[in-house]
PDB file of C-alpha atoms in Angstrom:
ATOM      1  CA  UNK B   1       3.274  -7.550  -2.168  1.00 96.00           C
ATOM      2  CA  UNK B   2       5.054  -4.586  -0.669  1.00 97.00           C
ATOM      3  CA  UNK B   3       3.226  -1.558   0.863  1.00 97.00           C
ATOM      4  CA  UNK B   4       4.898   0.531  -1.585  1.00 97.00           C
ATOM      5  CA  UNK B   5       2.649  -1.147  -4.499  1.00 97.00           C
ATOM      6  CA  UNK B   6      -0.458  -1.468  -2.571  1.00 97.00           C
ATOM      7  CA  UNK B   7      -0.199   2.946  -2.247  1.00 97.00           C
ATOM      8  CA  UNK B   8      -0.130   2.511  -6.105  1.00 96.00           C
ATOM      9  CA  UNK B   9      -3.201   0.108  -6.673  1.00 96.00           C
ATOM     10  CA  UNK B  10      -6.942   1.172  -7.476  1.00 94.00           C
ATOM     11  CA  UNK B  11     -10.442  -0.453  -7.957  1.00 94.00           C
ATOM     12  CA  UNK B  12     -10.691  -0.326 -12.376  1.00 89.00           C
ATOM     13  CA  UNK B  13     -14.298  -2.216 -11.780  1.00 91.00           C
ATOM     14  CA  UNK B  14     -16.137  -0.539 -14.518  1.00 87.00           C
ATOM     15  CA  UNK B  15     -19.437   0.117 -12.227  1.00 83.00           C
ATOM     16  CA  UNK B  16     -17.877   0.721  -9.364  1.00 84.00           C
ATOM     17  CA  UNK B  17     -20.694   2.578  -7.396  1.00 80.00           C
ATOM     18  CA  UNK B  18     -18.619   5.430  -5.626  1.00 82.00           C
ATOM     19  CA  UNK B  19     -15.418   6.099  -7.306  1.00 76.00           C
ATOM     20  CA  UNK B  20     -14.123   8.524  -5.062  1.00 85.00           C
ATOM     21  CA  UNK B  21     -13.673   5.611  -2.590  1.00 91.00           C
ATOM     22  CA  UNK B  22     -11.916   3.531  -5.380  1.00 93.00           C
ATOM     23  CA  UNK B  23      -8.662   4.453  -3.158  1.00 95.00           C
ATOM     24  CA  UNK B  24      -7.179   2.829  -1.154  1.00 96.00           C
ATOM     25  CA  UNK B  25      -8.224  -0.648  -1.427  1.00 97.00           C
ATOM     26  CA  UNK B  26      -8.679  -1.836   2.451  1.00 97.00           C
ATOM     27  CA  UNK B  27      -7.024  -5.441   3.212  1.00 97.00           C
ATOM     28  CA  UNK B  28      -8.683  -7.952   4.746  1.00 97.00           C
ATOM     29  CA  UNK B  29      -7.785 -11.119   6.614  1.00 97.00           C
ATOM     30  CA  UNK B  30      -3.858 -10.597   5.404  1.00 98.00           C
ATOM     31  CA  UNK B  31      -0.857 -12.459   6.866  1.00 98.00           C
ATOM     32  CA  UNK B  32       1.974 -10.353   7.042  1.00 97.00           C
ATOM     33  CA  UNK B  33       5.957 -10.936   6.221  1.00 97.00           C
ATOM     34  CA  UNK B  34       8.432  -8.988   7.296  1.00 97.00           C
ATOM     35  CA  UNK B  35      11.386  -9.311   4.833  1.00 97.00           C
ATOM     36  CA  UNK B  36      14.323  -7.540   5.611  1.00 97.00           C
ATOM     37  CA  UNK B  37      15.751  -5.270   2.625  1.00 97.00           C
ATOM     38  CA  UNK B  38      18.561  -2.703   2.479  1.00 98.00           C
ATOM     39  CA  UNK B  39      18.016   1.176   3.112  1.00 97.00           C
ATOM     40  CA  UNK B  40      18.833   3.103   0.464  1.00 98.00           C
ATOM     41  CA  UNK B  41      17.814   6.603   1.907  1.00 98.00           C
ATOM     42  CA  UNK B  42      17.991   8.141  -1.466  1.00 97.00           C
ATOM     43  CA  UNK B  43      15.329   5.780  -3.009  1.00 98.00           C
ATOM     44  CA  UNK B  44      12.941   6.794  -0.141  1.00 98.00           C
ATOM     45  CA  UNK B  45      12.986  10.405  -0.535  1.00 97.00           C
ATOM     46  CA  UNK B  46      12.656  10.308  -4.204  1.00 97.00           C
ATOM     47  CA  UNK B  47       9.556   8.424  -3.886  1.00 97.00           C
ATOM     48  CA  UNK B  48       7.601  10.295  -1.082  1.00 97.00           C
ATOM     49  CA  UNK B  49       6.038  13.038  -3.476  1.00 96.00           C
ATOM     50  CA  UNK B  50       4.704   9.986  -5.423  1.00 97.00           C
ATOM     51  CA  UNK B  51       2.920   8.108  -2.264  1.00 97.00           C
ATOM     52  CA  UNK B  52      -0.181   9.431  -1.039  1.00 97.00           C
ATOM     53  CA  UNK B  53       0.459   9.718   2.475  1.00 97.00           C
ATOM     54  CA  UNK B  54      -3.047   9.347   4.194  1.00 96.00           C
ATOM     55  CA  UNK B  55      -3.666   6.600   2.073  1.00 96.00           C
ATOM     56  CA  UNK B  56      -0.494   4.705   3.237  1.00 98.00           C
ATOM     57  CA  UNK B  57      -1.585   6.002   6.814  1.00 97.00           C
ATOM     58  CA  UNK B  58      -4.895   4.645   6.425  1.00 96.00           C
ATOM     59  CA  UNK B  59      -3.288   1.411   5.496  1.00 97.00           C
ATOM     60  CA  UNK B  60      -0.537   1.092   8.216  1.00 97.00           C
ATOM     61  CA  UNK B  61      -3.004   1.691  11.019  1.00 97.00           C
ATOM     62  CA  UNK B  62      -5.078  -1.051   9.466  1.00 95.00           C
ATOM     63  CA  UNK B  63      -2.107  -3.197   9.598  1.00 96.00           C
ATOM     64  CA  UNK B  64      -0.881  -2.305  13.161  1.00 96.00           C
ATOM     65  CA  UNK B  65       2.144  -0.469  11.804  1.00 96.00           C
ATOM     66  CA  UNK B  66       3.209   3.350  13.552  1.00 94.00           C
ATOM     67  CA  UNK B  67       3.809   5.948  10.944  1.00 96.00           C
ATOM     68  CA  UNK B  68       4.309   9.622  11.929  1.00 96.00           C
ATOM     69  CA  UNK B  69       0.986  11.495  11.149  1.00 96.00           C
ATOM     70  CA  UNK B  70       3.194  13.903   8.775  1.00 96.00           C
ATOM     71  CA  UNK B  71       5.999  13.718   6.414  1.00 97.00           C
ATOM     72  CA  UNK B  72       8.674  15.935   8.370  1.00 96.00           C
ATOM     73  CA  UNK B  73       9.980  19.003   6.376  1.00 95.00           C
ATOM     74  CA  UNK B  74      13.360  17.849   6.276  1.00 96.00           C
ATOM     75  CA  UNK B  75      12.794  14.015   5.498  1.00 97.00           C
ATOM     76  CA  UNK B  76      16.419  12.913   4.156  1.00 97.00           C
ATOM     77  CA  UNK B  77      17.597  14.547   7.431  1.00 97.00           C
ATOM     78  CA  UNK B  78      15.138  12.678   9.754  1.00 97.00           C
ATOM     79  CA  UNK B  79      16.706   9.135  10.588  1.00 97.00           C
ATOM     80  CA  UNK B  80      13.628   7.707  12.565  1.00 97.00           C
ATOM     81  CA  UNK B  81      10.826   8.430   9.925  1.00 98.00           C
ATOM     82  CA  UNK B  82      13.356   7.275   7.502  1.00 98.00           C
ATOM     83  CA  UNK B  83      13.753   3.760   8.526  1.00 98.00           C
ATOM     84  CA  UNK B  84      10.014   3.525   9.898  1.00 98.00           C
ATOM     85  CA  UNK B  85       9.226   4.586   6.340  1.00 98.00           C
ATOM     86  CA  UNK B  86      11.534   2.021   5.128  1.00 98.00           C
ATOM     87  CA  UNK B  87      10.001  -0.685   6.963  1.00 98.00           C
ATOM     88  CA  UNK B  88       6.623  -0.027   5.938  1.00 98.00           C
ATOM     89  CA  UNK B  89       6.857   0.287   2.676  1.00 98.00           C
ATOM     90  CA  UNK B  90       9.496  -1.705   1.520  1.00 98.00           C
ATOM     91  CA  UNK B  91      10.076  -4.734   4.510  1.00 98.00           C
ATOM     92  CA  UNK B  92       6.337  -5.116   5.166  1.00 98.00           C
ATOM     93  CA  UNK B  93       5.117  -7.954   3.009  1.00 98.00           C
ATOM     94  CA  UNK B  94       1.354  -8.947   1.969  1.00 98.00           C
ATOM     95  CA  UNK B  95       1.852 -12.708   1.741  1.00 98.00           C
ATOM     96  CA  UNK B  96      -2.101 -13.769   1.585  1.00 98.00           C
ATOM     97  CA  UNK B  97      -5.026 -12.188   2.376  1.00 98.00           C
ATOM     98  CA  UNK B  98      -7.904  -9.326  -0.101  1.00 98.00           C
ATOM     99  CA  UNK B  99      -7.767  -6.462  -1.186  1.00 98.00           C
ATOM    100  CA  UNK B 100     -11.183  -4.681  -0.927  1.00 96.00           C
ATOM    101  CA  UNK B 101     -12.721  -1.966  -2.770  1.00 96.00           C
ATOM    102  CA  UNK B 102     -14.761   0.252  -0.775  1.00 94.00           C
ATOM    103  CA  UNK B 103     -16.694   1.982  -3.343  1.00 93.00           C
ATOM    104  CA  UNK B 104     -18.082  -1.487  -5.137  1.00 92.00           C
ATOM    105  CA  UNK B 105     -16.929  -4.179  -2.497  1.00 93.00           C
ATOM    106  CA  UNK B 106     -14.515  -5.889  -5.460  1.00 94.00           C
ATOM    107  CA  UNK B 107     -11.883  -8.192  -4.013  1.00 96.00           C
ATOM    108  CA  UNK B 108      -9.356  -8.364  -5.267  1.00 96.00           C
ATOM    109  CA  UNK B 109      -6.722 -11.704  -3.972  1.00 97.00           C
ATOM    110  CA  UNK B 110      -3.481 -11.617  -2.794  1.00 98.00           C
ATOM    111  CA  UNK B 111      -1.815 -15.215  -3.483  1.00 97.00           C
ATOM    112  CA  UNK B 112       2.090 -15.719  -2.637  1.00 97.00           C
ATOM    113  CA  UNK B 113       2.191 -12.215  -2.459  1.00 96.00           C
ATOM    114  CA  UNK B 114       0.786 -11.339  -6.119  1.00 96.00           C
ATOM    115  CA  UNK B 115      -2.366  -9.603  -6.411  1.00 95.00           C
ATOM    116  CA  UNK B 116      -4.438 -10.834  -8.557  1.00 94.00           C
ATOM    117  CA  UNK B 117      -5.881  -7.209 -10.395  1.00 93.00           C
ATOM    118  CA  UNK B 118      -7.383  -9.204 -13.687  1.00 89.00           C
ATOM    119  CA  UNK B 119     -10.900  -8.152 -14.207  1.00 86.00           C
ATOM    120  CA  UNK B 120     -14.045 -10.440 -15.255  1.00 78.00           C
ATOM    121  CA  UNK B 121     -15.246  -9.568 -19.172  1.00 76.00           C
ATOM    122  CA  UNK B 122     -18.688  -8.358 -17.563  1.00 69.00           C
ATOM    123  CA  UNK B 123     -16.141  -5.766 -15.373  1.00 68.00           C
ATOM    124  CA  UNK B 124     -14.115  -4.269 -17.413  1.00 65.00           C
TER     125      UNK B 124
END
């Protein structure tokens, strides 16, 4: 599972005690793959208004990955943030690991890099 998807994913638990901490879902015991994947530059800057930045901040620091604290005001321009954003989001690979829910503790498995996001009856 790419980084990109994870900035996309939320706890859906239907009792989920504190739903303002539904997002992000924090990873636990993950093993990481880097997968190489070409740049397309265009891609990237079409898709930054869509990904929550301090959530994907959150995330990388988690992970051990350097971000720049702020999206630059001339992104497509930037080359650096560019291909560190790159490599986050699209070469950094969840291969195993859980996804946790911080408002209800819900985990949520990562298997062969699928998360598994399928709800018990008694949840939904």
């Amino acid at each position: 599972m790419r980084l990109i998807t994870h900035n996309m994913l939320k706890c859906h638990v239907k009792n989920c005690t504190d739903p303002d901490r539904q997002f992000p879902l924090r990873f636990k015991d993950v093993q990481l793959e880097q997968i190489e994947a070409e740049r397309n530059d265009e891609f990237l800057v079409r898709m930054l208004p869509r990904i929550d930045w301090p959530a994907l901040l959150k995330t990388t620091k988690e992970l051990g990955i350097e971000l720049p604290e702020t999206v630059p005001d001339a992104p497509a321009d930037d080359e650096g943030f560019l291909q560190a954003l790159h490599t986050a989001i699209l070469e950094t690979h969840v291969r195993q690991g859980t996804m946790l829910c911080d408002g209800c503790s819900h985990e949520y498995k990562i298997t062969n890099g699928i998360a598994n996001m399928l709800l018990a009856e008694h949840e939904i």
